Amino acid sequence: MPVLAFLARNGRLVLIAGLLLGAFLPDLAFLFRPAIAPLIVGLLFLAMLRLGPEGLVAGLRGLHRAAALAVLFQLALPLAAAALFMAAGVLAHPLAMGAVLVLAAAPITGGPNITLMAGGDPAPALRQLVLGTALLPATVIPVFMVMPAFGSPQAVVRAALELLALIALAGAAAVALRKLGIVRASERSYLAMDGLAALLLGLVVIGLMSAIGPALVNDRPGLLAALAAAFALNMPIQLAVSALVARRQPSAAPAIGIVAGNRNAALFLSVLPAATIDELLLFIGCFQIPMYLTPFLLSGWFRRLAGKAPPAGG
């Protein structure tokens, strides 16, 4: 418990440590890369376990609004971006393809955990994760039709359905543990779950940074360009969306801003052609940096929008 409590209280620093370890220890990053998928399932389970049955029911309210947001984020935005890049004649550039790919993706599975670290309510983030993943098979096909280099839509549909099945299994297991009283809604339990989530997020970050280390040595200009593009795509979306949501529903602003800007583009890596993966991997790796720095950089912004005071000493 002391270790988990330390990790829970310093979750943002754990993410930064993961980014640094993944970037500067490429052998370690490659070692953790195969573990990304099971670690993500663990994060899903912990997010649902922390919410419990009541939190899950509350998170599923307002499904029509969540579905509308998912269509906006995963269909309208990537198609608009593709149209702009096409008009500029740069749609085939790896950074342009990477931006469209990120926008077409569902929210990251760690979104509820990151929302919690940033001081927000994780329930809306979980709702958008579930709805965004459920709608991904439908929203991704039009995007792939204008971006044929992204691979087979059928393969993406299959990957999305597999992820949906994992979400359902994780949710069922979490609800069962809470209903049976094996895991109780206590401060000690929440601290343990938050500590475990911070640890798993840190390990996921290490694995996703496997393309950064080699680029630091062999392609620094390309790395800087990809990093600048990642921040230019991620941060403005989080700031703009959260500010708009705060006008009507301040408590949901952090979660919706986070899921709008932080997307699970890594899901597509298993279904893209090998040549396309090689072109996009650096950008996707760089995109992890603003994603996992979100609780560190934007927690003050999100707390102000939600009308929350910062925690004592933080």
mmCIF file with all atom_site columns, C-alpha atoms in Angstrom, residues 36-111:
data_model
loop_
_atom_site.group_PDB
_atom_site.id
_atom_site.type_symbol
_atom_site.label_atom_id
_atom_site.label_alt_id
_atom_site.label_comp_id
_atom_site.label_asym_id
_atom_site.label_entity_id
_atom_site.label_seq_id
_atom_site.pdbx_PDB_ins_code
_atom_site.Cartn_x
_atom_site.Cartn_y
_atom_site.Cartn_z
_atom_site.occupancy
_atom_site.B_iso_or_equiv
_atom_site.pdbx_formal_charge
_atom_site.auth_seq_id
_atom_site.auth_comp_id
_atom_site.auth_asym_id
_atom_site.auth_atom_id
_atom_site.pdbx_PDB_model_num
ATOM 1  C CA . ILE A 1 36  ? 0.869   -2.728 -24.621 1.00 0.00 ? 36  ILE A CA 1
ATOM 2  C CA . ALA A 1 37  ? -2.357  -4.609 -25.438 1.00 0.00 ? 37  ALA A CA 1
ATOM 3  C CA . PRO A 1 38  ? -2.678  -6.510 -22.108 1.00 0.00 ? 38  PRO A CA 1
ATOM 4  C CA . LEU A 1 39  ? -1.704  -3.386 -20.164 1.00 0.00 ? 39  LEU A CA 1
ATOM 5  C CA . ILE A 1 40  ? -4.481  -1.438 -21.915 1.00 0.00 ? 40  ILE A CA 1
ATOM 6  C CA . VAL A 1 41  ? -6.996  -4.126 -20.928 1.00 0.00 ? 41  VAL A CA 1
ATOM 7  C CA . GLY A 1 42  ? -5.782  -3.771 -17.345 1.00 0.00 ? 42  GLY A CA 1
ATOM 8  C CA . LEU A 1 43  ? -6.379  -0.016 -17.497 1.00 0.00 ? 43  LEU A CA 1
ATOM 9  C CA . LEU A 1 44  ? -9.903  -0.564 -18.775 1.00 0.00 ? 44  LEU A CA 1
ATOM 10 C CA . PHE A 1 45  ? -10.601 -2.947 -15.931 1.00 0.00 ? 45  PHE A CA 1
ATOM 11 C CA . LEU A 1 46  ? -9.223  -0.551 -13.294 1.00 0.00 ? 46  LEU A CA 1
ATOM 12 C CA . ALA A 1 47  ? -11.224 2.408  -14.678 1.00 0.00 ? 47  ALA A CA 1
ATOM 13 C CA . MET A 1 48  ? -14.464 0.429  -14.478 1.00 0.00 ? 48  MET A CA 1
ATOM 14 C CA . LEU A 1 49  ? -13.587 -1.079 -11.114 1.00 0.00 ? 49  LEU A CA 1
ATOM 15 C CA . ARG A 1 50  ? -13.067 2.376  -9.648  1.00 0.00 ? 50  ARG A CA 1
ATOM 16 C CA . LEU A 1 51  ? -16.374 3.677  -10.992 1.00 0.00 ? 51  LEU A CA 1
ATOM 17 C CA . GLY A 1 52  ? -18.332 0.674  -9.747  1.00 0.00 ? 52  GLY A CA 1
ATOM 18 C CA . PRO A 1 53  ? -21.910 -0.232 -10.776 1.00 0.00 ? 53  PRO A CA 1
ATOM 19 C CA . GLU A 1 54  ? -23.356 3.155  -9.793  1.00 0.00 ? 54  GLU A CA 1
ATOM 20 C CA . GLY A 1 55  ? -20.644 5.057  -11.619 1.00 0.00 ? 55  GLY A CA 1
ATOM 21 C CA . LEU A 1 56  ? -21.079 2.953  -14.742 1.00 0.00 ? 56  LEU A CA 1
ATOM 22 C CA . VAL A 1 57  ? -24.844 3.568  -14.757 1.00 0.00 ? 57  VAL A CA 1
ATOM 23 C CA . ALA A 1 58  ? -24.282 7.301  -14.291 1.00 0.00 ? 58  ALA A CA 1
ATOM 24 C CA . GLY A 1 59  ? -21.670 7.271  -17.061 1.00 0.00 ? 59  GLY A CA 1
ATOM 25 C CA . LEU A 1 60  ? -24.104 5.761  -19.543 1.00 0.00 ? 60  LEU A CA 1
ATOM 26 C CA . ARG A 1 61  ? -26.593 8.605  -19.192 1.00 0.00 ? 61  ARG A CA 1
ATOM 27 C CA . GLY A 1 62  ? -26.843 10.989 -22.111 1.00 0.00 ? 62  GLY A CA 1
ATOM 28 C CA . LEU A 1 63  ? -25.889 8.385  -24.716 1.00 0.00 ? 63  LEU A CA 1
ATOM 29 C CA . HIS A 1 64  ? -27.394 10.429 -27.563 1.00 0.00 ? 64  HIS A CA 1
ATOM 30 C CA . ARG A 1 65  ? -25.067 13.351 -26.787 1.00 0.00 ? 65  ARG A CA 1
ATOM 31 C CA . ALA A 1 66  ? -22.104 10.993 -26.478 1.00 0.00 ? 66  ALA A CA 1
ATOM 32 C CA . ALA A 1 67  ? -22.922 9.420  -29.839 1.00 0.00 ? 67  ALA A CA 1
ATOM 33 C CA . ALA A 1 68  ? -23.167 12.849 -31.480 1.00 0.00 ? 68  ALA A CA 1
ATOM 34 C CA . LEU A 1 69  ? -19.785 13.827 -30.039 1.00 0.00 ? 69  LEU A CA 1
ATOM 35 C CA . ALA A 1 70  ? -18.238 10.567 -31.239 1.00 0.00 ? 70  ALA A CA 1
ATOM 36 C CA . VAL A 1 71  ? -19.459 11.197 -34.791 1.00 0.00 ? 71  VAL A CA 1
ATOM 37 C CA . LEU A 1 72  ? -18.138 14.765 -34.636 1.00 0.00 ? 72  LEU A CA 1
ATOM 38 C CA . PHE A 1 73  ? -14.735 13.757 -33.286 1.00 0.00 ? 73  PHE A CA 1
ATOM 39 C CA . GLN A 1 74  ? -14.170 10.550 -35.285 1.00 0.00 ? 74  GLN A CA 1
ATOM 40 C CA . LEU A 1 75  ? -15.872 11.329 -38.597 1.00 0.00 ? 75  LEU A CA 1
ATOM 41 C CA . ALA A 1 76  ? -16.401 15.050 -39.183 1.00 0.00 ? 76  ALA A CA 1
ATOM 42 C CA . LEU A 1 77  ? -12.984 16.191 -37.907 1.00 0.00 ? 77  LEU A CA 1
ATOM 43 C CA . PRO A 1 78  ? -10.836 13.650 -39.814 1.00 0.00 ? 78  PRO A CA 1
ATOM 44 C CA . LEU A 1 79  ? -12.794 14.171 -43.042 1.00 0.00 ? 79  LEU A CA 1
ATOM 45 C CA . ALA A 1 80  ? -12.410 17.949 -42.699 1.00 0.00 ? 80  ALA A CA 1
ATOM 46 C CA . ALA A 1 81  ? -8.675  17.536 -42.061 1.00 0.00 ? 81  ALA A CA 1
ATOM 47 C CA . ALA A 1 82  ? -8.317  15.206 -45.046 1.00 0.00 ? 82  ALA A CA 1
ATOM 48 C CA . ALA A 1 83  ? -10.117 17.726 -47.265 1.00 0.00 ? 83  ALA A CA 1
ATOM 49 C CA . LEU A 1 84  ? -7.796  20.523 -46.148 1.00 0.00 ? 84  LEU A CA 1
ATOM 50 C CA . PHE A 1 85  ? -4.668  18.416 -46.700 1.00 0.00 ? 85  PHE A CA 1
ATOM 51 C CA . MET A 1 86  ? -5.979  17.287 -50.082 1.00 0.00 ? 86  MET A CA 1
ATOM 52 C CA . ALA A 1 87  ? -6.625  20.894 -51.138 1.00 0.00 ? 87  ALA A CA 1
ATOM 53 C CA . ALA A 1 88  ? -3.071  21.777 -50.092 1.00 0.00 ? 88  ALA A CA 1
ATOM 54 C CA . GLY A 1 89  ? -1.669  18.798 -51.996 1.00 0.00 ? 89  GLY A CA 1
ATOM 55 C CA . VAL A 1 90  ? 0.005   17.251 -48.940 1.00 0.00 ? 90  VAL A CA 1
ATOM 56 C CA . LEU A 1 91  ? -2.399  14.439 -48.060 1.00 0.00 ? 91  LEU A CA 1
ATOM 57 C CA . ALA A 1 92  ? 0.244   11.775 -48.789 1.00 0.00 ? 92  ALA A CA 1
ATOM 58 C CA . HIS A 1 93  ? 2.769   13.326 -46.368 1.00 0.00 ? 93  HIS A CA 1
ATOM 59 C CA . PRO A 1 94  ? 3.325   11.127 -43.275 1.00 0.00 ? 94  PRO A CA 1
ATOM 60 C CA . LEU A 1 95  ? 2.452   13.963 -40.874 1.00 0.00 ? 95  LEU A CA 1
ATOM 61 C CA . ALA A 1 96  ? -0.808  14.676 -42.731 1.00 0.00 ? 96  ALA A CA 1
ATOM 62 C CA . MET A 1 97  ? -1.705  10.981 -42.823 1.00 0.00 ? 97  MET A CA 1
ATOM 63 C CA . GLY A 1 98  ? -0.840  10.681 -39.143 1.00 0.00 ? 98  GLY A CA 1
ATOM 64 C CA . ALA A 1 99  ? -3.062  13.620 -38.214 1.00 0.00 ? 99  ALA A CA 1
ATOM 65 C CA . VAL A 1 100 ? -6.053  12.168 -40.087 1.00 0.00 ? 100 VAL A CA 1
ATOM 66 C CA . LEU A 1 101 ? -5.379  8.743  -38.558 1.00 0.00 ? 101 LEU A CA 1
ATOM 67 C CA . VAL A 1 102 ? -5.302  10.170 -35.027 1.00 0.00 ? 102 VAL A CA 1
ATOM 68 C CA . LEU A 1 103 ? -8.526  12.124 -35.554 1.00 0.00 ? 103 LEU A CA 1
ATOM 69 C CA . ALA A 1 104 ? -10.278 9.018  -36.914 1.00 0.00 ? 104 ALA A CA 1
ATOM 70 C CA . ALA A 1 105 ? -9.440  6.972  -33.818 1.00 0.00 ? 105 ALA A CA 1
ATOM 71 C CA . ALA A 1 106 ? -11.588 6.349  -30.746 1.00 0.00 ? 106 ALA A CA 1
ATOM 72 C CA . PRO A 1 107 ? -10.528 7.855  -27.386 1.00 0.00 ? 107 PRO A CA 1
ATOM 73 C CA . ILE A 1 108 ? -7.562  6.248  -25.665 1.00 0.00 ? 108 ILE A CA 1
ATOM 74 C CA . THR A 1 109 ? -8.364  3.517  -23.168 1.00 0.00 ? 109 THR A CA 1
ATOM 75 C CA . GLY A 1 110 ? -6.444  5.410  -20.492 1.00 0.00 ? 110 GLY A CA 1
ATOM 76 C CA . GLY A 1 111 ? -8.706  8.463  -20.900 1.00 0.00 ? 111 GLY A CA 1
#
